[in-house]
Amino acid sequence: MKKILLVCGVLASLLANAQRDLPQADDNLSKYLNDGKNTDPEGDVRLALSSSFSGFFEVMYEQKLTNSIGLEVSGASKVWQGLDFWDIMVYENNYYPDDTFSGGYGYSGTFKWYPNEDAICDMAYYAVSYRGRVHNNNSSVYKTNDIFLSMGIKYLISTSISADVSLSMGPRFYKYASTRPSLVVDPDDFYDPIDKYKGTMFYGGLRFGFGYYINYKN
Amino acid sequence: MKGFRIVTVIYLLLTISVASQAQSRLKVSENHGDVFKANGRFMDIHELPSGGYMSLSASATGGGFSIGLLSFSKVKATYFAQVYDEDLNFLKEKQVNLKALGKDLLLEKVVKFGRDFYVFASFVNEKTKKKYLFYSRFDHIDLTTDGEWMKVAEVKASSEKDYTRPTFSIDVSDNQKYIVVFGNGSERIKRKKSRGLFARSRSSSNDIASHNFKFTFWVMDEKMKIVNYEKKHQLRINESSDKFYIRDLTVDDQGAVYILGKNAITDQLTRKEVKKDKRATWVDIQKSAFILEKIYPDGTSVQTVTPEGELFVDMDILFDKDGVINLVGLNGEQVYSKLVATGMSRLVLDPDNLDIILTANADIDEDILEKINDVQEREQDMNKRQKKRAKKRENRMSDEEKAYAEAAKRAALNVSSIAFSGLDENGDAVIVLEEQHLQIVTTTYTDANGNTRTTTTYYYHYDDLLLVKFIEDDVVQNYYKKSFVSVNVPLQKSMDVTLGDGEVKIMTQGHIVRADVDLGNVKDYELKAFDRKDKIPGMRRKYFTYRKAVDENTILAPARFRSKAVWYKIEVN
């Protein structure tokens, strides 16, 4: 009788165990980590809104190279005269004469370092950049070449929309040339205005823009 | 001959003197490793199986800048692991990579389970509104995760303001055979709406809402297979509407989970007392009971409630080597609607049916109360005039105030919880109580122009210790007088206690205290490491924010100054 009771007890225990719906550890990480946010992008296409103040429509592309390094290139086209903060506020229009530029183009290359190995998303970065810009009209050309260091932050503001804001500073190398008689200072150099206005000045600025993260794997 | 006698007497006197000196001194060695640059704040330290130690630290990294009112910043938690030799000399440091599929996981805990180390990390998924817990093996040589991340637990997570934060707590059984994960999901914080004097609607959060009434647990065996699990478990007594909140949780050597719950009604009453609620329901304080529930791996459970008539302020669960359960409690005495701590008790329970096998309890010893009770201490220091005034004041008291003042003389007034509890190698239970209270001082300054400025300073007092040991059904007690104040910041941990060779060793702020087997002799030692005059080459100043007892005789504590760190090894011989 005791044996029968013991067997019944063991069976009841086994049955109870079998009936328990015990979860098990799961290695399907994407099921739990997929929150719809593109936090591991390989590319970022961005519109640099800050460039529009200086008259340029600028599109940027950043490519993740390693977990801590990103490379960014951009192309820009001058769409309106724009405002040149440094010329108006600091240099009082004296590094190039009063002239208006209806056209032009720009380009840049930036090397970004993400110290927390979060390239190219949602974290602080340090960058070194080269940026060239050409402003022109029918008779004048004004060129700037900027080399600057930046400290910036990237935000993921929705599932794939990025925001980039950075503070930059460095030297600006500028050159102005014109064939318009009223703007040429030395009449003897009327047809050879090159190198008449050139030099180095300080450049600093706040750059910002919005972009879209691309993940080529998906 | 006479000279010989004198020499003998002097020799004997010297011997006795040296012996008594040696007896009153505590031998403590304080050694430290090299000074090194460490990242972040230390979170934990483990002894490595190969010798030496491994510590973990957390740091907030990122960057930011501001232009006028515009401010931009981005920071995230990063974790580092450091390795030391046996003398705590720094060997190497490495950032612990907790990234999985591009997501940053949050470090919860690193545990030593069996022969391996495991890292537990969590992730809050805003899409599924859940917090997940993952684990991976941790290679303590390369300081990297070893193998895949596995999801093991999940709880509800809400980012809304009125919800509590989801949490996980991870514990390992004494025999290192089971890991238990307790999960508390986000719960809505109930706010009571009340009407003010001018009928303005006010809301106040209720402390009771922050207690955990429901929780989920997962128990894993050595192969990390889940062997016991229950979702949103709630402590309930049949035919009772009383709600019990979770006070202590643990897993035994067979994978069974024990939950110790306290009746929430007591806390509600004390809160009402603070608010001077006149509702005459204080009789409910009689329900200051604890409930213990054991959930077996097969899902069945047994329950027991602490004896009727005994009021408990706090309680802990302990297991001895044979799995016998010990409940050590801080007993309270009811004075109208207040509950004051006046004694201690130990209940030994049968692990199978939770029947009480042994009970031992005692009031706080009168001689000890004379030394540590604030009321008695104050009375002793009073002069005749002050005593006369006190007598007059007493005569003006209401019946309730008189009853409280009388009980206050028999109580550990500033003790409301058990600071430490443990079982020594003989199976004797030890509890350490610490007097703690918060003093808030508001000062208003007025300058020459009549402008006023008010500052509030919080003084966190950590005072006398009361040591209690239960030897079978006998209770022995002693005390240690101390006084420590932390200004504005409460201590993360006010003391570390280890039990070994029947002795109790306590490390407080700057002192090591040792009580012998029957607590009859309490000795202390002032740590030189904590002395400001004790300088380490390479560190201008030093301060301690963390410490851990790694065995019954050794405590490790890092001294910090800015980014520099040095680990101290304090050994009680």
Coordinates of N, CA, C and O in Angstrom, one line a residue, chain B residues 9-78:
Chain B
V9 N 58.3 39.7 40.9 CA 57.0 40.4 41.0 C 56.9 41.4 39.8 O 55.8 41.4 39.1
I10 N 58.0 42.1 39.5 CA 58.0 43.0 38.4 C 57.7 42.3 37.1 O 56.9 42.7 36.2
Y11 N 58.4 41.1 36.9 CA 58.2 40.3 35.7 C 56.8 39.9 35.6 O 56.1 40.0 34.5
L12 N 56.2 39.4 36.7 CA 54.8 38.9 36.7 C 53.8 40.1 36.3 O 52.9 39.9 35.5
L13 N 54.1 41.2 37.0 CA 53.2 42.4 36.7 C 53.3 42.8 35.2 O 52.3 43.1 34.6
L14 N 54.6 42.8 34.7 CA 54.7 43.1 33.3 C 54.0 42.1 32.4 O 53.4 42.5 31.4
T15 N 54.1 40.8 32.7 CA 53.5 39.8 31.9 C 52.0 40.0 31.9 O 51.4 39.9 30.8
I16 N 51.4 40.2 33.1 CA 50.0 40.4 33.2 C 49.6 41.6 32.4 O 48.6 41.6 31.6
S17 N 50.4 42.7 32.5 CA 50.1 44.0 31.8 C 50.1 43.8 30.3 O 49.2 44.2 29.6
V18 N 51.2 43.1 29.8 CA 51.3 42.8 28.4 C 50.2 42.0 27.9 O 49.6 42.2 26.8
A19 N 49.8 40.9 28.7 CA 48.8 40.0 28.3 C 47.4 40.8 28.2 O 46.7 40.6 27.2
S20 N 47.2 41.6 29.2 CA 45.9 42.4 29.1 C 45.9 43.4 27.9 O 44.9 43.6 27.3
Q21 N 47.1 43.9 27.7 CA 47.2 44.8 26.5 C 46.9 44.1 25.2 O 46.1 44.5 24.4
A22 N 47.5 42.9 25.1 CA 47.3 42.1 23.9 C 45.9 41.7 23.7 O 45.4 41.7 22.6
Q23 N 45.2 41.4 24.9 CA 43.8 41.0 24.8 C 42.9 42.1 24.3 O 42.0 41.9 23.6
S24 N 43.3 43.4 24.7 CA 42.4 44.5 24.4 C 42.7 45.0 23.0 O 41.9 45.8 22.5
R25 N 43.8 44.6 22.4 CA 44.1 45.0 21.0 C 43.6 44.1 20.0 O 43.6 42.9 20.2
L26 N 43.2 44.7 18.9 CA 42.7 43.9 17.8 C 43.8 44.0 16.7 O 44.2 45.1 16.3
K27 N 44.2 42.8 16.2 CA 45.2 42.9 15.1 C 44.6 43.0 13.8 O 43.9 42.1 13.3
V28 N 44.9 44.1 13.1 CA 44.4 44.3 11.8 C 45.5 44.8 10.9 O 46.3 45.6 11.3
S29 N 45.6 44.2 9.7 CA 46.6 44.6 8.8 C 46.0 45.4 7.7 O 44.9 45.0 7.2
E30 N 46.6 46.5 7.3 CA 46.0 47.4 6.3 C 47.1 47.5 5.2 O 48.1 48.1 5.4
N31 N 46.9 46.9 4.0 CA 47.8 47.0 2.9 C 47.1 47.5 1.7 O 45.9 47.4 1.6
H32 N 47.8 48.1 0.8 CA 47.2 48.6 -0.4 C 48.1 48.3 -1.6 O 49.3 48.2 -1.5
G33 N 47.5 48.3 -2.8 CA 48.2 48.1 -4.0 C 48.8 49.4 -4.6 O 48.9 50.4 -3.9
D34 N 49.1 49.4 -5.9 CA 49.6 50.5 -6.5 C 48.5 51.6 -6.8 O 47.4 51.2 -6.9
V35 N 48.9 52.8 -6.9 CA 48.0 53.9 -7.3 C 47.9 53.7 -8.8 O 48.9 53.6 -9.6
F36 N 46.7 53.8 -9.3 CA 46.4 53.7 -10.8 C 45.3 54.6 -11.2 O 44.5 55.1 -10.4
K37 N 45.2 54.9 -12.5 CA 44.1 55.7 -13.0 C 43.0 54.8 -13.4 O 43.1 53.9 -14.2
A38 N 41.8 55.0 -12.8 CA 40.7 54.1 -13.0 C 39.6 54.9 -13.7 O 39.4 56.1 -13.4
N39 N 38.8 54.2 -14.5 CA 37.6 54.8 -15.2 C 36.4 54.5 -14.3 O 36.1 53.4 -14.0
G40 N 35.7 55.6 -14.0 CA 34.3 55.4 -13.4 C 34.4 55.1 -11.9 O 35.4 55.1 -11.2
R41 N 33.1 54.7 -11.4 CA 32.9 54.5 -10.0 C 32.8 53.0 -9.8 O 32.2 52.3 -10.6
F42 N 33.5 52.5 -8.8 CA 33.6 51.0 -8.6 C 32.2 50.5 -8.1 O 31.5 51.1 -7.3
M43 N 31.8 49.4 -8.7 CA 30.5 48.8 -8.5 C 30.6 47.5 -7.7 O 29.8 47.1 -6.9
D44 N 31.7 46.7 -8.0 CA 31.8 45.4 -7.4 C 33.2 44.9 -7.5 O 34.0 45.4 -8.3
I45 N 33.6 43.9 -6.7 CA 34.9 43.3 -6.8 C 34.7 41.8 -6.5 O 33.9 41.4 -5.7
H46 N 35.4 40.9 -7.3 CA 35.3 39.5 -7.1 C 36.7 38.9 -7.0 O 37.7 39.4 -7.6
E47 N 36.8 37.8 -6.2 CA 38.1 37.1 -6.1 C 38.1 36.2 -7.3 O 37.1 35.5 -7.6
L48 N 39.3 36.1 -8.0 CA 39.4 35.3 -9.2 C 39.8 33.9 -8.8 O 40.6 33.7 -7.9
P49 N 39.3 32.9 -9.5 CA 39.7 31.5 -9.2 C 41.2 31.3 -9.3 O 41.8 30.4 -8.7
S50 N 41.8 32.0 -10.3 CA 43.3 31.9 -10.5 C 44.1 32.7 -9.6 O 45.3 32.8 -9.7
G51 N 43.5 33.4 -8.6 CA 44.2 34.3 -7.7 C 44.1 35.7 -8.2 O 43.9 35.9 -9.4
G52 N 44.1 36.6 -7.3 CA 43.9 38.0 -7.7 C 42.5 38.4 -7.6 O 41.6 37.6 -7.2
Y53 N 42.2 39.6 -8.1 CA 40.8 40.1 -8.0 C 40.4 40.8 -9.4 O 41.3 41.2 -10.1
M54 N 39.1 40.9 -9.5 CA 38.6 41.6 -10.7 C 37.5 42.6 -10.2 O 36.6 42.2 -9.5
S55 N 37.7 43.9 -10.5 CA 36.7 44.8 -10.1 C 35.9 45.3 -11.3 O 36.3 45.2 -12.5
L56 N 34.7 45.9 -11.1 CA 33.9 46.5 -12.2 C 33.6 47.9 -11.8 O 33.3 48.2 -10.6
S57 N 33.6 48.8 -12.8 CA 33.3 50.2 -12.6 C 32.4 50.7 -13.7 O 32.4 50.2 -14.8
A58 N 31.6 51.7 -13.3 CA 30.7 52.3 -14.3 C 31.0 53.8 -14.4 O 31.4 54.4 -13.5
S59 N 30.9 54.3 -15.7 CA 31.3 55.7 -15.9 C 30.3 56.2 -16.9 O 29.7 55.5 -17.8
A60 N 30.0 57.5 -16.8 CA 29.1 58.2 -17.8 C 30.1 58.9 -18.8 O 30.8 59.7 -18.5
T61 N 30.0 58.4 -20.1 CA 30.9 59.0 -21.1 C 30.0 59.6 -22.2 O 28.9 59.2 -22.4
G62 N 30.6 60.5 -22.9 CA 29.9 61.2 -23.9 C 30.5 62.6 -24.0 O 31.7 62.8 -23.8
G63 N 29.7 63.6 -24.4 CA 30.2 64.9 -24.5 C 29.0 65.9 -24.6 O 27.8 65.5 -24.7
G64 N 29.4 67.1 -24.7 CA 28.3 68.2 -24.8 C 28.9 69.5 -24.9 O 30.1 69.7 -24.6
F65 N 28.2 70.5 -25.4 CA 28.6 71.9 -25.4 C 27.4 72.8 -25.3 O 26.2 72.3 -25.6
S66 N 27.6 74.0 -25.0 CA 26.4 74.9 -25.0 C 26.8 76.3 -25.6 O 28.0 76.7 -25.4
I67 N 25.9 76.9 -26.2 CA 26.1 78.2 -26.8 C 25.0 79.1 -26.2 O 23.8 78.9 -26.6
G68 N 25.3 79.9 -25.3 CA 24.3 80.7 -24.7 C 23.3 79.8 -24.0 O 23.7 79.0 -23.1
L69 N 22.0 79.9 -24.3 CA 21.0 79.1 -23.7 C 20.9 77.8 -24.3 O 20.2 76.9 -23.7
L70 N 21.5 77.6 -25.5 CA 21.4 76.3 -26.2 C 22.4 75.3 -25.6 O 23.6 75.6 -25.5
S71 N 21.9 74.2 -25.2 CA 22.8 73.2 -24.7 C 22.6 71.9 -25.3 O 21.5 71.4 -25.5
F72 N 23.7 71.2 -25.7 CA 23.6 69.9 -26.4 C 24.5 68.9 -25.7 O 25.7 69.3 -25.4
S73 N 24.0 67.8 -25.4 CA 24.8 66.8 -24.7 C 24.3 65.4 -25.0 O 23.1 65.2 -25.3
K74 N 25.2 64.5 -24.9 CA 24.8 63.0 -25.0 C 25.8 62.2 -24.2 O 27.0 62.3 -24.4
V75 N 25.2 61.5 -23.2 CA 26.1 60.7 -22.4 C 25.4 59.3 -22.2 O 24.2 59.1 -22.4
K76 N 26.2 58.3 -22.0 CA 25.7 57.0 -21.8 C 26.6 56.2 -20.8 O 27.8 56.6 -20.6
A77 N 26.1 55.2 -20.2 CA 26.9 54.4 -19.2 C 27.9 53.5 -20.0 O 27.5 52.8 -20.9
T78 N 29.1 53.5 -19.5 CA 30.1 52.6 -20.0 C 30.7 51.8 -18.8 O 30.7 52.4 -17.7

